[in-house]
Structure formats: C-alpha cells, structure tokens
Amino acid sequence: MNFSDSEIVASIITENDYATTDKAEDADVIFLNTCSIRENAEQKVLNRLKQLQYLRKHRPGMILGVLGCMAERMKTSLLEEERMGMRVDMVAGPDSYRDLPRLLNDVESGHQAVNVILSSEETYADITPVRYASNGVSAFISIMRGCENFCSYCVVPFTRGKERSRDPESILEEALELFNMGFREVTLLGQNVNSYSWTNASAGKEWNFPMLMEAVARVNPLLRIRFATSHPKDMSDELLEVIAANENICRAIHLPAQSGSSAVLKRMNRKYNREDYLGRIEAIRRIIPQCAVSTDLIAGFCGETDQDHADTLSLMKEVGFDFAFMFKYSERPDTLAAKKLKDDVPDEVKSTRLQQIIELQNKLSLESNRADVGKIFEVLVEGRSRKSAKMVSGRNSQNKVVVFPDKDYKPGDYIKVKILECTSATLKGETAE
Ligand code: SAH
Ligand code: SF4
C-alpha cells in the first residue's frame, strides 16, 4: 500500500516542478513513507530518520518529511526536536498528499508544516501514479482506502481512516493505460478488497468486488489480475466463480488466517472461527482447482496458550499453505487489544512459536513446490534472474517465482516453462515449447 502511495506522492510533486532522484545526497526534499503496523517497523523508520540527519549538515536547506501511518499516529510529536533527538520539517498523513505542495511552501518559508486530517472521501482517483520504481511489468492499482474492521491488534483503522472505494471508471482507465504502456499484470489493492462497493447513481448500478474484477479482467486477456487483501469473512463464492471463469485472473488467493484457534480469533475480533476459515478454503479448492493459497499469521497474541498455538500449526498443515507472512504479535497504541487485553505471552515464547511457524511453513512451501516439478506453467517474464545473467525470472499464475534459461526473452513475454527442480522459495525449469 505504501509503495503504491509513494507513486501517488511522486505524481503530485512532479506536477509541481520537482523531479525524483534515487540518490539521497542529491535530494532537496526527502519523504519517508512510513508504516506503523508493528513496533519494529516504526523503529526502523526512527533509525532511518536519525541516519538522514547527517545529510542535513551537507545540505542545510534540505527538507525532511514524514508521510504515512506513523505521521498519522504520532502527529506533531514527530516535530518535537528535543524529544525525538532529531529534526523533521514536515508531517503528512495518508489522506493529505494533495496538500504536499502547500506544505513544502510553508517549510520553505521557514515553518514546520503538518497535515494529518483523515478524509472520508479521498481516493486519489484522478491521479496517475508515477511508476518510478517499477519493473515495467507489474503495477499496483489502489481501489479502496481505509479500513473499518477493527481487528483488535491492528492500528490501520486508526491511521488510515474510514473505508472508501474508488470510482470503477477511473480504475478501468488506469488498468487500460497500464496495459498500453506495456504492463502485463495489475494487483488491485485495498485493506479488505472484498468489501469494495460503489454506487453509480446516474446509471443506477451498484458495483461490488466480483463485478469490478470481471470488468478489469476484460480490459485485455493478456493482462493478469491479482488482488490483495481479502478478509475471510467476506470471501464470497461469487468472487471465486468470477476468478474461475476468467483465465487472466491469477490462481492465487491471499487469505490471512492470523490464527488457527477459534478462541484467539474471537479475541482478535476477526468475526470468523477456525471452521468458517476452513469452509472458505474448501470452497476455493472446489471452485478454483490449482489455486495457491497464502496467508498471514500472528504468533503470541494476548492470552494465546500452547494449545492455541498448536491449533495454528495444525491449521497450517490442514490447509497446506503455499506461502505465508508470519509475525510476532506487537501491541499497538490505541487498538482494542492495547486497551482491553493483556499482552501476556512472554517475548521468548512469542519468538519460539514464531520460529516453529516459520519452520513448518518452509516445509509446506517446499512440499508445494515439489508437487509442481514436472508440471508446465505459463510464466510472465519480469526480468533477469538476480543470481545469474543467463537466466530470466518471472511468476506463474500461482504467484510462484520461476527461473529458467534466457533465450532473448523480454520483460512482459508469456513463456511456457516445464519445472525441473525447486527450493522452498523458487521453481526452476526450461522452456517447454
Ligand atoms: N488488511 C489486511 C492486513 C493488513 S496488515 C488483512 O486484514 O488481511 C498485514 C498483516 O500484519 C496482518 O494480516 C497481520 O498478520 C499483521 N499484523 C497487523 N497488526 C499486527 C500487530 N499488532 N502485531 C503483529 N502483526 C500484525
Ligand atoms: Fe487491520 Fe483487520 Fe483492517 Fe486488516 S482488516 S487492516 S488486519 S483492521
């Protein structure tokens, strides 16, 4: 989400006579787009801000701004030089990027500048993001902003505000424009894309997420569609059927489980239990054969017992996740968990459980990849492999990285590849035709 927002920021400031540079030493303005999701994400940002102070000595007029969730959460306290032990000139929350040119003017005239007002409407729908750090093949399209699910551990509803969806026409235009520029894959982004909703009053048409997916899939059969993230409580059969019916919608669903214990899920305010989750997995397997399933898991949430943890491990085995993002629970200020629950799992226990989850997932990923050896996949080439100049790298519909020998392929080519071997992270193969 931040990657996509940074492209919006780049668009806003380049329209106001700034240009981007990839050398911090050359920059007159440095924005840090920040994340508050876990404490260590914030710690990284604070360290980076401290490191950047040395540039100030060499470039006295340089402006340093903090954008994103940490700006929203910490507000003017980030500007308190004595408390922070460093200087920041500007603080701008995720809904105030249109205001950046004015904020920059304020700073240039010698003031510190702040805008952390959250909006119930801002979607940046009319802004064409500058794809400044892209591989030219895959791009993100933000389709909604904010979240109102209030999972008890999560800071996002507090830093990104109310849920709002973007006009489908502007999404379809962006997808077509990207295709015409040579992009071959778009990922529709939102905190909970399944609750996408737009009413077109004049046409009397109500859009939901499956309708949007279908419309984007029709932009061009050569444009692959992905989406992130889905909340299990809103994962409808209607959506699964749309995926099954459209070959260019990728066979990969990211469905964060968070925990395999119904008691923990209840305290997390996730609004589904273990059985509901497994029911959604069953529907995916039934409606979309060959679909990869990935997830997010949190180790050591408030009150998590050894049995709850064992339930998470058993859920992982039962589903056989292809891939997972795995985290240690970190209490975030203002959340329901911070206010009402005790962060009572000792840090060493959280670490041990996380380690067990990671080890199990490595095994499951390896098993999943081994099952692909001998199969043929259509791979969208993204570029040269990082490890060898003679190999190219791309991904299959299931979102697995596939590496194979280069035969003058270009980024954006679709190549049929037969898988010959694998590690837990990568499939390796050769051209099949
Ligand atoms: N909207 C998405 C997830 C956004 S945050 C969804 O609901 O699926 C990405 C992931 O970070 C979450 O799925 C969760 O696993 C993790 N996460 C969020 N808050 C956390 C916290 N306080 N501690 C540890 N992990 C957290
Ligand atoms: Fe956070 Fe839950 Fe919203 Fe995801 S759905 S952003 S985890 S509150």
PDB file of N, CA, C and O and ligand atoms in Angstrom, residues 36-39 147 149 151 153-156 190-192 229-232 254-258 270 295-299 301 325-332 335, ligand 1:
ATOM      1  N   SER A  36       3.153   1.739  10.493  1.00  0.00           N
ATOM      2  CA  SER A  36       3.002   1.620  11.956  1.00  0.00           C
ATOM      3  C   SER A  36       2.548   0.240  12.380  1.00  0.00           C
ATOM      4  O   SER A  36       2.216   0.024  13.537  1.00  0.00           O
ATOM      5  N   ILE A  37       2.511  -0.714  11.438  1.00  0.00           N
ATOM      6  CA  ILE A  37       1.803  -1.965  11.689  1.00  0.00           C
ATOM      7  C   ILE A  37       2.390  -2.737  12.872  1.00  0.00           C
ATOM      8  O   ILE A  37       1.656  -3.333  13.642  1.00  0.00           O
ATOM      9  N   ARG A  38       3.736  -2.710  12.992  1.00  0.00           N
ATOM     10  CA  ARG A  38       4.370  -3.343  14.148  1.00  0.00           C
ATOM     11  C   ARG A  38       5.411  -2.388  14.718  1.00  0.00           C
ATOM     12  O   ARG A  38       5.895  -1.503  14.014  1.00  0.00           O
ATOM     13  N   GLU A  39       5.768  -2.622  15.982  1.00  0.00           N
ATOM     14  CA  GLU A  39       6.699  -1.704  16.627  1.00  0.00           C
ATOM     15  C   GLU A  39       8.029  -1.649  15.883  1.00  0.00           C
ATOM     16  O   GLU A  39       8.621  -0.588  15.728  1.00  0.00           O
ATOM     17  N   CYS A 147      -9.948   1.309   6.516  1.00  0.00           N
ATOM     18  CA  CYS A 147     -10.495   0.027   6.985  1.00  0.00           C
ATOM     19  C   CYS A 147     -11.311   0.277   8.244  1.00  0.00           C
ATOM     20  O   CYS A 147     -10.909   1.064   9.101  1.00  0.00           O
ATOM     21  N   ASN A 149     -12.668  -2.546   9.971  1.00  0.00           N
ATOM     22  CA  ASN A 149     -12.898  -3.852  10.583  1.00  0.00           C
ATOM     23  C   ASN A 149     -12.476  -3.909  12.049  1.00  0.00           C
ATOM     24  O   ASN A 149     -12.966  -4.750  12.794  1.00  0.00           O
ATOM     25  N   CYS A 151      -9.934  -5.112  13.698  1.00  0.00           N
ATOM     26  CA  CYS A 151      -9.321  -6.288  14.312  1.00  0.00           C
ATOM     27  C   CYS A 151      -8.582  -5.757  15.549  1.00  0.00           C
ATOM     28  O   CYS A 151      -7.949  -4.693  15.477  1.00  0.00           O
ATOM     29  N   TYR A 153      -5.949  -6.193  17.203  1.00  0.00           N
ATOM     30  CA  TYR A 153      -4.497  -5.967  17.262  1.00  0.00           C
ATOM     31  C   TYR A 153      -4.035  -4.847  16.334  1.00  0.00           C
ATOM     32  O   TYR A 153      -2.880  -4.457  16.362  1.00  0.00           O
ATOM     33  N   CYS A 154      -4.931  -4.320  15.488  1.00  0.00           N
ATOM     34  CA  CYS A 154      -4.471  -3.601  14.291  1.00  0.00           C
ATOM     35  C   CYS A 154      -4.648  -2.094  14.368  1.00  0.00           C
ATOM     36  O   CYS A 154      -5.710  -1.582  14.718  1.00  0.00           O
ATOM     37  N   VAL A 155      -3.609  -1.379  13.956  1.00  0.00           N
ATOM     38  CA  VAL A 155      -3.586   0.081  14.054  1.00  0.00           C
ATOM     39  C   VAL A 155      -4.169   0.748  12.791  1.00  0.00           C
ATOM     40  O   VAL A 155      -4.469   1.939  12.792  1.00  0.00           O
ATOM     41  N   VAL A 156      -4.331  -0.055  11.720  1.00  0.00           N
ATOM     42  CA  VAL A 156      -4.717   0.525  10.417  1.00  0.00           C
ATOM     43  C   VAL A 156      -5.999   1.375  10.468  1.00  0.00           C
ATOM     44  O   VAL A 156      -6.022   2.478   9.929  1.00  0.00           O
ATOM     45  N   GLY A 190      -6.262  -3.035  -1.574  1.00  0.00           N
ATOM     46  CA  GLY A 190      -7.078  -2.421  -0.525  1.00  0.00           C
ATOM     47  C   GLY A 190      -6.886  -3.253   0.730  1.00  0.00           C
ATOM     48  O   GLY A 190      -6.407  -4.382   0.653  1.00  0.00           O
ATOM     49  N   GLN A 191      -7.270  -2.717   1.891  1.00  0.00           N
ATOM     50  CA  GLN A 191      -7.114  -3.489   3.128  1.00  0.00           C
ATOM     51  C   GLN A 191      -8.091  -4.649   3.178  1.00  0.00           C
ATOM     52  O   GLN A 191      -7.861  -5.643   3.849  1.00  0.00           O
ATOM     53  N   ASN A 192      -9.218  -4.496   2.512  1.00  0.00           N
ATOM     54  CA  ASN A 192     -10.230  -5.546   2.513  1.00  0.00           C
ATOM     55  C   ASN A 192     -11.012  -5.437   1.207  1.00  0.00           C
ATOM     56  O   ASN A 192     -12.134  -4.931   1.176  1.00  0.00           O
ATOM     57  N   THR A 229      -5.920  -7.202  -0.045  1.00  0.00           N
ATOM     58  CA  THR A 229      -6.028  -8.473   0.626  1.00  0.00           C
ATOM     59  C   THR A 229      -7.503  -8.796   0.864  1.00  0.00           C
ATOM     60  O   THR A 229      -8.313  -7.893   1.001  1.00  0.00           O
ATOM     61  N   SER A 230      -7.802 -10.069   1.030  1.00  0.00           N
ATOM     62  CA  SER A 230      -9.179 -10.488   1.276  1.00  0.00           C
ATOM     63  C   SER A 230      -9.368 -10.828   2.730  1.00  0.00           C
ATOM     64  O   SER A 230      -8.532 -11.501   3.322  1.00  0.00           O
ATOM     65  N   HIS A 231     -10.475 -10.417   3.287  1.00  0.00           N
ATOM     66  CA  HIS A 231     -10.822 -10.827   4.652  1.00  0.00           C
ATOM     67  C   HIS A 231     -11.673 -12.090   4.542  1.00  0.00           C
ATOM     68  O   HIS A 231     -12.658 -12.107   3.806  1.00  0.00           O
ATOM     69  N   PRO A 232     -11.321 -13.156   5.278  1.00  0.00           N
ATOM     70  CA  PRO A 232     -12.065 -14.424   5.140  1.00  0.00           C
ATOM     71  C   PRO A 232     -13.574 -14.275   5.353  1.00  0.00           C
ATOM     72  O   PRO A 232     -14.366 -14.976   4.730  1.00  0.00           O
ATOM     73  N   HIS A 254      -4.667 -14.648  -1.410  1.00  0.00           N
ATOM     74  CA  HIS A 254      -4.050 -14.361  -0.116  1.00  0.00           C
ATOM     75  C   HIS A 254      -5.181 -14.176   0.887  1.00  0.00           C
ATOM     76  O   HIS A 254      -5.967 -13.242   0.767  1.00  0.00           O
ATOM     77  N   LEU A 255      -5.267 -15.117   1.830  1.00  0.00           N
ATOM     78  CA  LEU A 255      -6.396 -15.117   2.758  1.00  0.00           C
ATOM     79  C   LEU A 255      -5.864 -15.204   4.196  1.00  0.00           C
ATOM     80  O   LEU A 255      -5.694 -16.298   4.749  1.00  0.00           O
ATOM     81  N   PRO A 256      -5.592 -14.022   4.800  1.00  0.00           N
ATOM     82  CA  PRO A 256      -4.965 -14.035   6.125  1.00  0.00           C
ATOM     83  C   PRO A 256      -5.814 -14.747   7.180  1.00  0.00           C
ATOM     84  O   PRO A 256      -6.965 -14.373   7.415  1.00  0.00           O
ATOM     85  N   ALA A 257      -5.250 -15.795   7.796  1.00  0.00           N
ATOM     86  CA  ALA A 257      -5.965 -16.548   8.835  1.00  0.00           C
ATOM     87  C   ALA A 257      -5.697 -15.923  10.201  1.00  0.00           C
ATOM     88  O   ALA A 257      -6.561 -15.903  11.044  1.00  0.00           O
ATOM     89  N   GLN A 258      -4.493 -15.459  10.427  1.00  0.00           N
ATOM     90  CA  GLN A 258      -3.991 -14.863  11.686  1.00  0.00           C
ATOM     91  C   GLN A 258      -3.774 -15.912  12.784  1.00  0.00           C
ATOM     92  O   GLN A 258      -2.771 -15.878  13.476  1.00  0.00           O
ATOM     93  N   ARG A 270     -11.891 -11.062  14.668  1.00  0.00           N
ATOM     94  CA  ARG A 270     -11.816 -11.352  13.231  1.00  0.00           C
ATOM     95  C   ARG A 270     -13.181 -11.739  12.645  1.00  0.00           C
ATOM     96  O   ARG A 270     -13.340 -11.863  11.433  1.00  0.00           O
ATOM     97  N   THR A 295      -1.149 -16.850   3.278  1.00  0.00           N
ATOM     98  CA  THR A 295      -1.815 -16.336   4.477  1.00  0.00           C
ATOM     99  C   THR A 295      -0.902 -15.437   5.290  1.00  0.00           C
ATOM    100  O   THR A 295       0.293 -15.324   5.002  1.00  0.00           O
ATOM    101  N   ASP A 296      -1.488 -14.788   6.304  1.00  0.00           N
ATOM    102  CA  ASP A 296      -0.729 -14.059   7.329  1.00  0.00           C
ATOM    103  C   ASP A 296      -1.012 -14.743   8.663  1.00  0.00           C
ATOM    104  O   ASP A 296      -2.162 -15.134   8.920  1.00  0.00           O
ATOM    105  N   LEU A 297       0.023 -14.872   9.508  1.00  0.00           N
ATOM    106  CA  LEU A 297      -0.164 -15.495  10.824  1.00  0.00           C
ATOM    107  C   LEU A 297       0.525 -14.652  11.892  1.00  0.00           C
ATOM    108  O   LEU A 297       1.611 -14.111  11.663  1.00  0.00           O
ATOM    109  N   ILE A 298      -0.116 -14.557  13.038  1.00  0.00           N
ATOM    110  CA  ILE A 298       0.457 -13.822  14.165  1.00  0.00           C
ATOM    111  C   ILE A 298       0.739 -14.810  15.299  1.00  0.00           C
ATOM    112  O   ILE A 298      -0.157 -15.558  15.697  1.00  0.00           O
ATOM    113  N   ALA A 299       1.983 -14.790  15.804  1.00  0.00           N
ATOM    114  CA  ALA A 299       2.348 -15.666  16.931  1.00  0.00           C
ATOM    115  C   ALA A 299       2.308 -14.871  18.223  1.00  0.00           C
ATOM    116  O   ALA A 299       2.808 -13.747  18.278  1.00  0.00           O
ATOM    117  N   PHE A 301      -0.371 -13.813  20.283  1.00  0.00           N
ATOM    118  CA  PHE A 301      -1.375 -12.795  20.602  1.00  0.00           C
ATOM    119  C   PHE A 301      -1.826 -12.960  22.065  1.00  0.00           C
ATOM    120  O   PHE A 301      -1.657 -14.033  22.668  1.00  0.00           O
ATOM    121  N   PHE A 325       3.111 -14.894   5.303  1.00  0.00           N
ATOM    122  CA  PHE A 325       3.797 -13.816   6.022  1.00  0.00           C
ATOM    123  C   PHE A 325       3.542 -14.076   7.496  1.00  0.00           C
ATOM    124  O   PHE A 325       2.396 -14.245   7.908  1.00  0.00           O
ATOM    125  N   MET A 326       4.626 -14.137   8.299  1.00  0.00           N
ATOM    126  CA  MET A 326       4.488 -14.584   9.682  1.00  0.00           C
ATOM    127  C   MET A 326       5.072 -13.541  10.626  1.00  0.00           C
ATOM    128  O   MET A 326       6.175 -13.044  10.383  1.00  0.00           O
ATOM    129  N   PHE A 327       4.324 -13.204  11.676  1.00  0.00           N
ATOM    130  CA  PHE A 327       4.727 -12.112  12.556  1.00  0.00           C
ATOM    131  C   PHE A 327       4.587 -12.485  14.020  1.00  0.00           C
ATOM    132  O   PHE A 327       3.743 -13.288  14.389  1.00  0.00           O
ATOM    133  N   LYS A 328       5.405 -11.797  14.807  1.00  0.00           N
ATOM    134  CA  LYS A 328       5.284 -11.888  16.261  1.00  0.00           C
ATOM    135  C   LYS A 328       4.339 -10.767  16.684  1.00  0.00           C
ATOM    136  O   LYS A 328       4.478  -9.624  16.205  1.00  0.00           O
ATOM    137  N   TYR A 329       3.387 -11.058  17.559  1.00  0.00           N
ATOM    138  CA  TYR A 329       2.443 -10.019  17.971  1.00  0.00           C
ATOM    139  C   TYR A 329       3.168  -8.850  18.629  1.00  0.00           C
ATOM    140  O   TYR A 329       4.045  -9.019  19.464  1.00  0.00           O
ATOM    141  N   SER A 330       2.770  -7.654  18.223  1.00  0.00           N
ATOM    142  CA  SER A 330       3.362  -6.446  18.784  1.00  0.00           C
ATOM    143  C   SER A 330       2.216  -5.494  19.128  1.00  0.00           C
ATOM    144  O   SER A 330       1.396  -5.170  18.268  1.00  0.00           O
ATOM    145  N   GLU A 331       2.129  -5.124  20.396  1.00  0.00           N
ATOM    146  CA  GLU A 331       0.996  -4.288  20.816  1.00  0.00           C
ATOM    147  C   GLU A 331       1.109  -2.891  20.215  1.00  0.00           C
ATOM    148  O   GLU A 331       2.172  -2.288  20.222  1.00  0.00           O
ATOM    149  N   ARG A 332      -0.001  -2.402  19.651  1.00  0.00           N
ATOM    150  CA  ARG A 332      -0.008  -1.075  19.051  1.00  0.00           C
ATOM    151  C   ARG A 332      -0.895  -0.143  19.870  1.00  0.00           C
ATOM    152  O   ARG A 332      -2.018  -0.530  20.255  1.00  0.00           O
ATOM    153  N   THR A 335      -5.205   0.540  20.013  1.00  0.00           N
ATOM    154  CA  THR A 335      -6.032  -0.549  19.480  1.00  0.00           C
ATOM    155  C   THR A 335      -6.886  -1.154  20.602  1.00  0.00           C
ATOM    156  O   THR A 335      -6.607  -0.942  21.793  1.00  0.00           O
TER     157      THR A 335
HETATM  158  N1  SAH B   1      -5.856  -5.758   5.801  1.00  0.00           N
HETATM  159  C1  SAH B   1      -5.092  -6.928   5.750  1.00  0.00           C
HETATM  160  C2  SAH B   1      -3.801  -6.905   6.531  1.00  0.00           C
HETATM  161  C3  SAH B   1      -3.097  -5.656   6.806  1.00  0.00           C
HETATM  162  S1  SAH B   1      -1.786  -5.714   7.930  1.00  0.00           S
HETATM  163  C4  SAH B   1      -5.919  -8.060   6.309  1.00  0.00           C
HETATM  164  O1  SAH B   1      -6.809  -7.868   7.087  1.00  0.00           O
HETATM  165  O2  SAH B   1      -5.616  -9.165   5.973  1.00  0.00           O
HETATM  166  C5  SAH B   1      -0.836  -7.088   7.405  1.00  0.00           C
HETATM  167  C6  SAH B   1      -0.652  -8.118   8.464  1.00  0.00           C
HETATM  168  O3  SAH B   1       0.103  -7.612   9.536  1.00  0.00           O
HETATM  169  C7  SAH B   1      -1.920  -8.631   9.120  1.00  0.00           C
HETATM  170  O4  SAH B   1      -2.594  -9.563   8.348  1.00  0.00           O
HETATM  171  C8  SAH B   1      -1.392  -9.221  10.402  1.00  0.00           C
HETATM  172  O5  SAH B   1      -1.000 -10.568  10.225  1.00  0.00           O
HETATM  173  C9  SAH B   1      -0.146  -8.400  10.688  1.00  0.00           C
HETATM  174  N2  SAH B   1      -0.359  -7.503  11.825  1.00  0.00           N
HETATM  175  C10 SAH B   1      -1.232  -6.477  11.925  1.00  0.00           C
HETATM  176  N3  SAH B   1      -1.155  -5.906  13.139  1.00  0.00           N
HETATM  177  C11 SAH B   1      -0.200  -6.596  13.834  1.00  0.00           C
HETATM  178  C12 SAH B   1       0.342  -6.489  15.151  1.00  0.00           C
HETATM  179  N4  SAH B   1      -0.087  -5.572  16.009  1.00  0.00           N
HETATM  180  N5  SAH B   1       1.316  -7.368  15.503  1.00  0.00           N
HETATM  181  C13 SAH B   1       1.764  -8.305  14.642  1.00  0.00           C
HETATM  182  N6  SAH B   1       1.287  -8.450  13.396  1.00  0.00           N
HETATM  183  C14 SAH B   1       0.316  -7.600  12.988  1.00  0.00           C
END
